[in-house]
């Protein structure tokens, strides 16, 4: 292939890839937003399960403390019965100490239950907030999925056809040029790696191109890149019927 043929093939590939880029721009950030929402919802649902498990454990602890209170009350009742049969002050004082200890156990259990109930309330509030967040995010996700689905339905066929054309056009580009082309495309958000001369400037970065440099570009004797942005620069006439169109 001559240099001119290489440039035409490269320019044709850029035209096709730019059309693909337009379709992807139409989708915008929707695919990323959908994935982010899905991940966020999954993460929140995991937190919900964890909070629910914590509440269950706290409920069990409350039940255990209630059992402790009941046991202490039963113990106090037995000690009170024993007070009727005491023989001396020493036995009386010992039983009263045991009763006092059981009362302290009851107070401790009641304080624990109060703290646990407060913790349960806090977790229940957090649980409701997370459930509300899931409901809201799920609604947002459904809307964005529908938007993306509509765009895909409208553009899927066109995108597939353009991708086939891009693959065919890429096969007509020299390997070394193709590597450089893909590298330049990846460096710019608009994916423009091949730019035409527009008003004596690079159509990619809009920096002026010296007249002598423009003449060299129009002669098509070598591949010339913009000294400012590194894009391959071609002249206006390169857009004439190309190798790819005739392939």
Short mmCIF file of C-alpha atoms in Angstrom, two decimals:
data_model
loop_
_atom_site.label_atom_id
_atom_site.label_comp_id
_atom_site.label_asym_id
_atom_site.label_seq_id
_atom_site.Cartn_x
_atom_site.Cartn_y
_atom_site.Cartn_z
CA UNK A 1 0.00 0.00 0.00
CA UNK A 2 1.13 3.52 -0.77
CA UNK A 3 1.17 6.12 2.01
CA UNK A 4 -1.93 7.69 0.47
CA UNK A 5 -3.76 4.35 0.56
CA UNK A 6 -2.71 3.85 4.16
CA UNK A 7 -4.03 7.29 5.08
CA UNK A 8 -7.33 6.70 3.29
CA UNK A 9 -7.78 3.39 5.10
CA UNK A 10 -6.96 5.00 8.42
CA UNK A 11 -9.33 7.91 7.79
CA UNK A 12 -12.13 5.54 6.80
CA UNK A 13 -11.61 3.58 10.03
CA UNK A 14 -11.81 6.82 12.00
CA UNK A 15 -15.11 7.78 10.30
CA UNK A 16 -16.68 4.45 11.23
CA UNK A 17 -15.33 4.52 14.78
CA UNK A 18 -16.60 8.08 15.23
CA UNK A 19 -20.10 6.87 14.34
CA UNK A 20 -19.73 4.13 16.95
CA UNK A 21 -18.59 6.75 19.44
CA UNK A 22 -21.74 8.80 18.76
CA UNK A 23 -23.90 5.80 19.67
CA UNK A 24 -21.92 5.24 22.85
CA UNK A 25 -22.23 8.92 23.71
CA UNK A 26 -26.00 8.57 23.24
CA UNK A 27 -25.94 5.88 25.92
CA UNK A 28 -23.87 8.28 27.97
CA UNK A 29 -23.12 7.24 31.52
CA UNK A 30 -26.24 5.07 31.73
CA UNK A 31 -24.43 1.69 31.65
CA UNK A 32 -22.07 2.86 34.41
CA UNK A 33 -24.94 4.37 36.41
CA UNK A 34 -26.91 1.12 36.14
CA UNK A 35 -23.94 -0.92 37.38
CA UNK A 36 -23.26 1.54 40.20
CA UNK A 37 -26.89 1.43 41.35
CA UNK A 38 -26.92 -2.37 41.22
CA UNK A 39 -23.75 -2.50 43.34
CA UNK A 40 -25.11 0.10 45.77
CA UNK A 41 -28.40 -1.77 46.20
CA UNK A 42 -26.56 -5.08 46.71
CA UNK A 43 -24.31 -3.48 49.32
CA UNK A 44 -27.27 -1.93 51.16
CA UNK A 45 -29.14 -5.23 51.15
CA UNK A 46 -26.10 -6.88 52.72
CA UNK A 47 -26.11 -4.18 55.44
CA UNK A 48 -29.84 -4.78 55.99
CA UNK A 49 -29.25 -8.50 56.57
CA UNK A 50 -26.43 -7.69 58.99
CA UNK A 51 -28.59 -5.22 60.96
CA UNK A 52 -31.48 -7.69 61.08
CA UNK A 53 -29.11 -10.34 62.46
CA UNK A 54 -27.85 -7.87 65.09
CA UNK A 55 -31.42 -7.03 66.14
CA UNK A 56 -32.20 -10.74 66.44
CA UNK A 57 -29.14 -11.26 68.67
CA UNK A 58 -30.13 -8.29 70.81
CA UNK A 59 -33.68 -9.63 71.17
CA UNK A 60 -32.21 -12.93 72.38
CA UNK A 61 -30.09 -11.06 74.90
CA UNK A 62 -33.17 -9.24 76.21
CA UNK A 63 -34.87 -12.62 76.61
CA UNK A 64 -31.85 -13.93 78.54
CA UNK A 65 -31.90 -10.95 80.87
CA UNK A 66 -35.62 -11.45 81.51
CA UNK A 67 -34.85 -15.05 82.49
CA UNK A 68 -32.15 -13.76 84.86
CA UNK A 69 -34.65 -11.37 86.45
CA UNK A 70 -37.20 -14.16 86.84
CA UNK A 71 -34.61 -16.48 88.37
CA UNK A 72 -33.53 -13.77 90.81
CA UNK A 73 -37.14 -13.06 91.79
CA UNK A 74 -37.74 -16.77 92.42
CA UNK A 75 -34.57 -16.93 94.49
CA UNK A 76 -35.69 -13.93 96.55
CA UNK A 77 -39.05 -15.60 97.14
CA UNK A 78 -37.30 -18.74 98.45
CA UNK A 79 -35.05 -16.70 100.71
CA UNK A 80 -38.06 -14.83 102.09
CA UNK A 81 -39.62 -18.17 103.01
CA UNK A 82 -36.40 -19.20 104.75
CA UNK A 83 -36.53 -16.02 106.88
CA UNK A 84 -39.48 -17.55 108.72
CA UNK A 85 -37.31 -20.42 109.91
CA UNK A 86 -34.11 -18.59 110.93
CA UNK A 87 -32.65 -19.60 114.30
CA UNK A 88 -30.39 -16.59 114.95
CA UNK A 89 -29.28 -13.16 113.75
CA UNK A 90 -26.35 -14.64 111.86
CA UNK A 91 -28.63 -16.70 109.61
CA UNK A 92 -30.99 -13.74 109.26
CA UNK A 93 -28.20 -11.40 108.09
CA UNK A 94 -26.79 -14.02 105.68
CA UNK A 95 -30.16 -14.55 104.02
CA UNK A 96 -30.72 -10.79 103.77
CA UNK A 97 -27.33 -10.40 102.09
CA UNK A 98 -28.31 -13.02 99.55
CA UNK A 99 -31.63 -11.27 98.95
CA UNK A 100 -29.78 -7.97 98.46
CA UNK A 101 -27.41 -9.61 95.98
CA UNK A 102 -30.36 -10.95 93.99
CA UNK A 103 -31.93 -7.50 93.97
CA UNK A 104 -28.67 -6.09 92.62
CA UNK A 105 -28.72 -8.81 89.94
CA UNK A 106 -32.23 -7.70 89.00
CA UNK A 107 -31.15 -4.04 88.79
CA UNK A 108 -28.14 -4.97 86.66
CA UNK A 109 -30.32 -7.05 84.31
CA UNK A 110 -32.85 -4.23 84.02
CA UNK A 111 -30.11 -1.71 83.18
CA UNK A 112 -28.76 -4.09 80.54
CA UNK A 113 -32.25 -4.48 79.07
CA UNK A 114 -32.66 -0.69 78.94
CA UNK A 115 -29.34 -0.33 77.10
CA UNK A 116 -30.19 -3.18 74.75
CA UNK A 117 -33.63 -1.75 73.97
CA UNK A 118 -31.99 1.58 73.16
CA UNK A 119 -29.55 -0.21 70.85
CA UNK A 120 -32.40 -2.10 69.21
CA UNK A 121 -34.27 1.14 68.59
CA UNK A 122 -31.19 2.71 66.97
CA UNK A 123 -30.66 -0.29 64.73
CA UNK A 124 -34.32 -0.39 63.77
CA UNK A 125 -34.11 3.26 62.71
CA UNK A 126 -30.99 2.49 60.66
CA UNK A 127 -32.76 -0.54 59.21
CA UNK A 128 -35.73 1.53 58.07
CA UNK A 129 -33.41 4.14 56.54
CA UNK A 130 -31.58 1.44 54.59
CA UNK A 131 -34.83 -0.16 53.43
CA UNK A 132 -36.07 3.24 52.29
CA UNK A 133 -32.80 3.76 50.43
CA UNK A 134 -33.16 0.40 48.68
CA UNK A 135 -36.72 1.28 47.64
CA UNK A 136 -35.61 4.64 46.24
CA UNK A 137 -32.52 3.28 44.50
CA UNK A 138 -34.54 0.38 43.08
CA UNK A 139 -36.96 2.89 41.57
CA UNK A 140 -34.08 4.90 40.09
CA UNK A 141 -32.51 1.69 38.77
CA UNK A 142 -35.72 0.63 37.04
CA UNK A 143 -35.99 4.02 35.31
CA UNK A 144 -32.39 3.94 34.12
CA UNK A 145 -32.68 0.33 32.97
CA UNK A 146 -35.70 1.26 30.87
CA UNK A 147 -33.87 4.27 29.39
CA UNK A 148 -30.87 2.11 28.54
CA UNK A 149 -33.08 -0.64 27.13
CA UNK A 150 -34.82 1.83 24.80
CA UNK A 151 -31.50 3.21 23.56
CA UNK A 152 -30.09 -0.28 23.02
CA UNK A 153 -33.20 -1.35 21.10
CA UNK A 154 -32.89 1.69 18.84
CA UNK A 155 -29.16 1.43 18.23
CA UNK A 156 -28.28 -2.25 18.68
CA UNK A 157 -28.58 -3.19 15.01
CA UNK A 158 -26.78 -0.07 13.79
CA UNK A 159 -24.02 -0.53 16.36
CA UNK A 160 -23.50 -4.17 15.36
CA UNK A 161 -23.28 -3.22 11.67
CA UNK A 162 -20.83 -0.42 12.38
CA UNK A 163 -18.70 -2.71 14.51
CA UNK A 164 -18.45 -5.18 11.63
CA UNK A 165 -17.44 -2.33 9.30
CA UNK A 166 -14.88 -1.16 11.84
CA UNK A 167 -13.41 -4.66 12.08
CA UNK A 168 -13.18 -4.90 8.27
CA UNK A 169 -11.67 -1.43 7.98
CA UNK A 170 -9.11 -2.21 10.71
CA UNK A 171 -7.85 -5.18 8.67
CA UNK A 172 -6.89 -2.77 5.85
CA UNK A 173 -4.74 -0.67 8.19
CA UNK A 174 -1.09 -1.52 8.67
CA UNK A 175 -0.50 -3.14 12.08
CA UNK A 176 1.96 -0.50 13.22
CA UNK A 177 -0.43 2.30 12.27
CA UNK A 178 -3.35 0.49 13.92
CA UNK A 179 -1.49 0.23 17.23
CA UNK A 180 -0.70 3.94 17.15
CA UNK A 181 -4.26 4.77 16.11
CA UNK A 182 -5.79 2.84 19.02
CA UNK A 183 -3.32 4.40 21.44
CA UNK A 184 -4.23 7.93 20.30
CA UNK A 185 -7.97 7.14 20.43
CA UNK A 186 -7.58 5.98 24.00
CA UNK A 187 -5.86 9.21 24.96
CA UNK A 188 -8.79 11.46 24.01
CA UNK A 189 -12.35 11.39 25.27
CA UNK A 190 -13.77 12.03 21.80
CA UNK A 191 -11.76 9.12 20.38
CA UNK A 192 -10.43 11.25 17.52
CA UNK A 193 -7.09 9.91 16.31
CA UNK A 194 -7.21 11.14 12.68
CA UNK A 195 -8.00 14.81 12.13
CA UNK A 196 -8.44 16.84 8.95
CA UNK A 197 -6.96 20.26 8.31
CA UNK A 198 -9.66 22.81 9.16
CA UNK A 199 -9.04 26.52 8.55
CA UNK A 200 -5.29 25.91 8.46
CA UNK A 201 -5.43 24.18 11.84
CA UNK A 202 -5.53 20.67 13.23
CA UNK A 203 -9.15 19.54 13.43
CA UNK A 204 -8.39 17.79 16.72
CA UNK A 205 -6.68 20.41 18.87
CA UNK A 206 -7.29 23.49 16.63
CA UNK A 207 -3.68 24.62 16.78
CA UNK A 208 -2.42 26.30 13.62
CA UNK A 209 -0.39 24.21 11.16
CA UNK A 210 2.44 26.01 9.34
CA UNK A 211 1.96 26.34 5.53
CA UNK A 212 4.98 24.14 4.76
CA UNK A 213 3.61 21.44 7.05
CA UNK A 214 0.22 21.67 5.34
CA UNK A 215 1.88 21.21 1.97
CA UNK A 216 3.64 18.05 3.21
CA UNK A 217 0.30 16.70 4.51
CA UNK A 218 -1.38 17.31 1.12
CA UNK A 219 1.44 15.56 -0.71
CA UNK A 220 0.63 12.35 1.25
CA UNK A 221 4.17 11.04 1.02
CA UNK A 222 4.41 10.18 4.71
CA UNK A 223 2.20 9.92 7.77
CA UNK A 224 2.32 13.22 9.61
CA UNK A 225 1.11 13.84 13.16
CA UNK A 226 0.16 17.11 14.79
CA UNK A 227 3.11 18.44 16.77
CA UNK A 228 0.69 19.64 19.50
CA UNK A 229 -1.73 16.74 20.08
CA UNK A 230 -0.10 13.81 18.30
CA UNK A 231 -3.11 13.05 16.08
CA UNK A 232 -2.57 11.91 12.50
CA UNK A 233 -3.42 14.88 10.26
CA UNK A 234 -4.87 14.45 6.75
CA UNK A 235 -6.02 16.91 4.07
CA UNK A 236 -9.64 17.55 3.10
CA UNK A 237 -9.47 15.52 -0.12
CA UNK A 238 -8.58 12.34 1.74
CA UNK A 239 -12.32 11.88 2.33
CA UNK A 240 -12.83 10.89 -1.33
CA UNK A 241 -14.09 7.32 -2.05
CA UNK A 242 -11.79 5.09 -0.04
CA UNK A 243 -10.30 1.65 -0.10
CA UNK A 244 -12.75 0.43 2.53
CA UNK A 245 -15.77 1.55 0.55
CA UNK A 246 -14.53 -0.47 -2.40
CA UNK A 247 -13.48 -3.47 -0.33
#
